[in-house]
């Protein structure tokens, strides 16, 4: 799947603790119906084979809605499962190495918390950046905070698109309006509510306002 910046508008990230006993594929489809434009499978407790199995199931769901499936960290699982790409953290495999192995059509996202990290990821071939945590995050309590000013500076420093991440919900997304990001990445605000579709629909509208010039 060819990467387009619009895929970042509402970037839904899975979390088993948030989803609980509900069926992962079903809640992901509900998010896509509500307007999620991309899904990241982030399930760190799964081993590689379990991750590949889940990714294959979710890829089929995502592709019905023309949305890419991104795998957190494990680019080998992403390649083996038919997922569209991988998102790597600062301490994970180098973007340049993944690009060499996976080729040009494979979507690569990279975490960046500084201008230097952002420029390095872009130079190595990343398609987009994830920048945060812009607010306190319930799923990553020790995450380094990124102010709106830092977010804006990072967005201005690179030509590839940025998605803001970290504690984003309907109550605070407006605080990063106009910072230059092309989308927002959301975990709990989509998957914690019982009405996932309704939550995604409301967040999609808020995300579109946040990325407007």
mmCIF file of C-alpha atoms in Angstrom, residues 14 19 22-32 54 57-58 61-62 64-65 191:
data_model
loop_
_atom_site.group_PDB
_atom_site.id
_atom_site.type_symbol
_atom_site.label_atom_id
_atom_site.label_comp_id
_atom_site.label_asym_id
_atom_site.label_seq_id
_atom_site.Cartn_x
_atom_site.Cartn_y
_atom_site.Cartn_z
ATOM 1 C CA UNK A 14 -4.236 -1.173 19.787
ATOM 2 C CA UNK A 19 -9.558 -3.597 24.754
ATOM 3 C CA UNK A 22 -13.473 -7.851 23.442
ATOM 4 C CA UNK A 23 -12.465 -9.310 20.064
ATOM 5 C CA UNK A 24 -9.516 -7.335 18.702
ATOM 6 C CA UNK A 25 -10.549 -7.664 15.056
ATOM 7 C CA UNK A 26 -14.088 -6.528 15.851
ATOM 8 C CA UNK A 27 -13.078 -3.409 17.774
ATOM 9 C CA UNK A 28 -10.536 -2.506 15.097
ATOM 10 C CA UNK A 29 -13.257 -2.761 12.463
ATOM 11 C CA UNK A 30 -15.514 -0.576 14.601
ATOM 12 C CA UNK A 31 -12.735 2.039 14.738
ATOM 13 C CA UNK A 32 -12.315 1.905 10.974
ATOM 14 C CA UNK A 54 -2.951 -11.370 14.707
ATOM 15 C CA UNK A 57 -6.215 -11.197 10.696
ATOM 16 C CA UNK A 58 -6.093 -7.419 11.134
ATOM 17 C CA UNK A 61 -9.844 -6.068 8.100
ATOM 18 C CA UNK A 62 -7.830 -2.910 7.482
ATOM 19 C CA UNK A 64 -11.323 -3.737 3.419
ATOM 20 C CA UNK A 65 -11.358 -0.089 4.516
ATOM 21 C CA UNK A 191 -10.605 1.695 22.314
#
